[in-house]
Structure formats: structure tokens, C-alpha cells
PDB file of C-alpha atoms in Angstrom:
ATOM      1  CA  MET F 361      -9.985 -23.037  30.179  1.00  0.00           C
ATOM      2  CA  LYS F 362     -12.766 -24.136  31.974  1.00  0.00           C
ATOM      3  CA  THR F 363     -14.448 -20.332  32.110  1.00  0.00           C
ATOM      4  CA  ALA F 364     -13.079 -19.719  28.499  1.00  0.00           C
ATOM      5  CA  LYS F 365     -14.838 -22.375  27.580  1.00  0.00           C
ATOM      6  CA  ILE F 366     -17.784 -21.477  29.292  1.00  0.00           C
ATOM      7  CA  ILE F 367     -17.611 -17.819  28.454  1.00  0.00           C
ATOM      8  CA  VAL F 368     -17.470 -19.241  24.812  1.00  0.00           C
ATOM      9  CA  MET F 369     -19.824 -21.582  25.256  1.00  0.00           C
ATOM     10  CA  LEU F 370     -22.434 -18.813  26.849  1.00  0.00           C
ATOM     11  CA  GLY F 371     -21.863 -16.730  23.849  1.00  0.00           C
ATOM     12  CA  LEU F 372     -22.308 -18.462  21.473  1.00  0.00           C
ATOM     13  CA  THR F 373     -25.882 -20.488  23.275  1.00  0.00           C
ATOM     14  CA  LEU F 374     -26.870 -16.811  23.095  1.00  0.00           C
ATOM     15  CA  HIS F 375     -26.250 -15.251  19.611  1.00  0.00           C
ATOM     16  CA  LEU F 376     -28.343 -18.631  18.374  1.00  0.00           C
ATOM     17  CA  LEU F 377     -31.056 -17.268  20.620  1.00  0.00           C
ATOM     18  CA  LEU F 378     -31.218 -14.160  18.787  1.00  0.00           C
ATOM     19  CA  THR F 379     -30.110 -15.103  14.802  1.00  0.00           C
ATOM     20  CA  VAL F 380     -33.175 -17.871  15.077  1.00  0.00           C
ATOM     21  CA  PRO F 381     -36.016 -15.583  14.500  1.00  0.00           C
ATOM     22  CA  VAL F 382     -33.900 -13.712  12.020  1.00  0.00           C
ATOM     23  CA  ILE F 383     -33.100 -17.318   9.191  1.00  0.00           C
ATOM     24  CA  LEU F 384     -37.391 -17.360  10.289  1.00  0.00           C
ATOM     25  CA  ALA F 385     -38.246 -14.236   9.205  1.00  0.00           C
ATOM     26  CA  ASP F 386     -35.936 -13.961   6.140  1.00  0.00           C
ATOM     27  CA  PRO F 387     -34.624 -17.049   5.015  1.00  0.00           C
ATOM     28  CA  THR F 388     -33.937 -16.251   1.710  1.00  0.00           C
ATOM     29  CA  LEU F 389     -31.882 -13.752   2.757  1.00  0.00           C
ATOM     30  CA  THR F 390     -33.394 -10.971   1.100  1.00  0.00           C
ATOM     31  CA  THR F 391     -32.575  -8.051   3.668  1.00  0.00           C
ATOM     32  CA  PHE F 392     -29.145  -9.143   3.627  1.00  0.00           C
ATOM     33  CA  LEU F 393     -28.626  -9.133   0.228  1.00  0.00           C
ATOM     34  CA  GLU F 394     -30.075  -5.868  -0.167  1.00  0.00           C
ATOM     35  CA  ILE F 395     -26.362  -4.349   1.636  1.00  0.00           C
ATOM     36  CA  PHE F 396     -24.213  -5.029  -1.405  1.00  0.00           C
ATOM     37  CA  SER F 397     -26.325  -2.712  -2.779  1.00  0.00           C
ATOM     38  CA  GLN F 398     -26.095   0.583  -0.548  1.00  0.00           C
ATOM     39  CA  ARG F 399     -22.381   0.801  -0.222  1.00  0.00           C
ATOM     40  CA  GLU F 400     -22.065   3.832   1.095  1.00  0.00           C
ATOM     41  CA  THR F 401     -24.086   2.923   4.181  1.00  0.00           C
ATOM     42  CA  TRP F 402     -23.217   1.866   7.958  1.00  0.00           C
ATOM     43  CA  ALA F 403     -24.617  -2.261   7.105  1.00  0.00           C
ATOM     44  CA  PHE F 404     -22.361  -2.060   3.979  1.00  0.00           C
ATOM     45  CA  GLN F 405     -19.794  -0.639   6.128  1.00  0.00           C
ATOM     46  CA  ILE F 406     -20.221  -3.670   8.703  1.00  0.00           C
ATOM     47  CA  THR F 407     -20.817  -6.573   6.537  1.00  0.00           C
ATOM     48  CA  SER F 408     -17.379  -5.648   4.938  1.00  0.00           C
ATOM     49  CA  ASP F 409     -15.395  -5.375   8.312  1.00  0.00           C
ATOM     50  CA  LEU F 410     -17.516  -9.150   9.022  1.00  0.00           C
ATOM     51  CA  LEU F 411     -16.049 -10.394   5.662  1.00  0.00           C
ATOM     52  CA  PHE F 412     -13.038  -8.977   6.473  1.00  0.00           C
ATOM     53  CA  GLY F 413     -12.669 -10.767  10.304  1.00  0.00           C
ATOM     54  CA  PHE F 414     -13.535 -13.780   8.145  1.00  0.00           C
ATOM     55  CA  LEU F 415     -10.413 -14.085   6.166  1.00  0.00           C
ATOM     56  CA  LEU F 416      -8.737 -13.041   9.103  1.00  0.00           C
ATOM     57  CA  PHE F 417      -9.882 -15.884  10.754  1.00  0.00           C
ATOM     58  CA  ALA F 418      -8.991 -17.866   8.370  1.00  0.00           C
ATOM     59  CA  VAL F 419      -6.097 -16.910   8.263  1.00  0.00           C
ATOM     60  CA  LEU F 420      -5.491 -17.868  12.328  1.00  0.00           C
ATOM     61  CA  VAL F 421      -6.509 -21.390  11.992  1.00  0.00           C
ATOM     62  CA  TYR F 422      -4.182 -21.820   8.737  1.00  0.00           C
ATOM     63  CA  GLY F 423      -1.766 -20.313  11.253  1.00  0.00           C
ATOM     64  CA  ILE F 424      -2.515 -23.000  13.828  1.00  0.00           C
ATOM     65  CA  ASP F 425      -3.569 -26.128  11.564  1.00  0.00           C
ATOM     66  CA  GLY F 426      -0.731 -25.222   9.096  1.00  0.00           C
ATOM     67  CA  SER F 427      -3.487 -26.386   6.704  1.00  0.00           C
ATOM     68  CA  LEU F 428      -4.493 -24.410   3.874  1.00  0.00           C
ATOM     69  CA  LYS F 429      -8.131 -27.114   3.415  1.00  0.00           C
ATOM     70  CA  THR F 430      -8.534 -26.582   7.057  1.00  0.00           C
ATOM     71  CA  ALA F 431      -8.264 -22.974   6.688  1.00  0.00           C
ATOM     72  CA  ALA F 432     -11.603 -22.928   3.782  1.00  0.00           C
ATOM     73  CA  LEU F 433     -12.868 -25.075   5.322  1.00  0.00           C
ATOM     74  CA  TRP F 434     -13.277 -22.681   8.379  1.00  0.00           C
ATOM     75  CA  PHE F 435     -12.942 -19.744   6.104  1.00  0.00           C
ATOM     76  CA  VAL F 436     -16.772 -21.016   4.407  1.00  0.00           C
ATOM     77  CA  ALA F 437     -18.225 -22.277   7.841  1.00  0.00           C
ATOM     78  CA  ALA F 438     -17.968 -18.792   8.572  1.00  0.00           C
ATOM     79  CA  ASN F 439     -19.595 -16.906   6.408  1.00  0.00           C
ATOM     80  CA  LEU F 440     -22.608 -19.915   6.674  1.00  0.00           C
ATOM     81  CA  LEU F 441     -22.705 -18.946  11.021  1.00  0.00           C
ATOM     82  CA  GLY F 442     -21.033 -16.018  11.123  1.00  0.00           C
ATOM     83  CA  ASN F 443     -19.539 -15.732  14.941  1.00  0.00           C
ATOM     84  CA  PRO F 444     -20.412 -18.882  15.798  1.00  0.00           C
ATOM     85  CA  ALA F 445     -18.204 -21.187  13.534  1.00  0.00           C
ATOM     86  CA  PHE F 446     -15.353 -18.880  16.165  1.00  0.00           C
ATOM     87  CA  ALA F 447     -15.909 -20.463  18.980  1.00  0.00           C
ATOM     88  CA  ILE F 448     -16.547 -23.628  17.576  1.00  0.00           C
ATOM     89  CA  TYR F 449     -13.629 -23.805  16.849  1.00  0.00           C
ATOM     90  CA  LEU F 450     -12.449 -22.425  19.291  1.00  0.00           C
ATOM     91  CA  LEU F 451     -13.860 -24.643  21.557  1.00  0.00           C
ATOM     92  CA  LEU F 452     -12.194 -27.536  19.709  1.00  0.00           C
ATOM     93  CA  ASN F 453      -9.424 -26.444  19.406  1.00  0.00           C
ATOM     94  CA  ILE F 454      -8.744 -24.189  23.170  1.00  0.00           C
ATOM     95  CA  GLY F 455      -6.187 -26.721  23.551  1.00  0.00           C
ATOM     96  CA  LYS F 456      -3.266 -25.790  21.076  1.00  0.00           C
ATOM     97  CA  LEU F 457      -3.800 -22.414  21.502  1.00  0.00           C
ATOM     98  CA  GLY F 458      -1.474 -22.402  25.191  1.00  0.00           C
ATOM     99  CA  ALA F 459       1.615 -20.270  25.602  1.00  0.00           C
ATOM    100  CA  ASP F 460       3.954 -23.315  25.037  1.00  0.00           C
ATOM    101  CA  GLN F 461       2.730 -24.154  22.854  1.00  0.00           C
ATOM    102  CA  ARG F 462       1.671 -21.411  19.295  1.00  0.00           C
ATOM    103  CA  LYS F 463       3.754 -21.086  16.384  1.00  0.00           C
ATOM    104  CA  PRO F 464       4.858 -18.631  14.883  1.00  0.00           C
ATOM    105  CA  LEU F 465       3.285 -18.232  11.446  1.00  0.00           C
ATOM    106  CA  SER F 466       5.365 -19.540   8.318  1.00  0.00           C
ATOM    107  CA  ASN F 467       6.525 -16.731   5.861  1.00  0.00           C
TER     108      ASN F 467
END
């Protein structure tokens, strides 16, 4: 577990270091919002894929925590922070993810 936490922390740190210049260069999200008007581009496809991943992340959180409210909060966090939200969730909940502790999703 300790190695996994170190890897996640290194990845999170690197991502944040790469994100800060982008936030400073475009704090109003202008370039991000332009993507939605360019539906036949890779930028749009990658963005929609990312949003789908955030939805799957919320489903995973719901399956682990069993709380729709918690899943919704993490979905919002993922939309604001991106994959670092998943990294933070993983760091906070890595103990719950052991093979002997997994719960099947309810139908």
C-alpha cells in the first residue's frame, strides 16, 4: 500500500505542477469552453471521454461508499480538479479497496 500511495502522490504532484501554468494563462476557461463548439475534433472527443470517466468515478465511489451524496460531491470535485480528485479519493480510501473488503454493487 505504501508504494501505491507514493506513486499516487508523485503523479498528483506532477499533474498539479503542469496545471498551475494553464490556470494562470487561462483563468476564465475560455479555451476549454471553445472545445464544446468544435464537436468534430479530438479535443472534444477527449473532453467528452474525460467527463465520462468522471461519471464512472462517481459510480465507483457510490459502489464503495454506498452514498449518492458522497458520489455526487466527488463527481463535482472531479469536474473541478480533474483526475487529481480521483487520486485524492484513492489516497483517502485505499484501505477500503482491499480484495477482501470489496462489496458488489447493488442492482
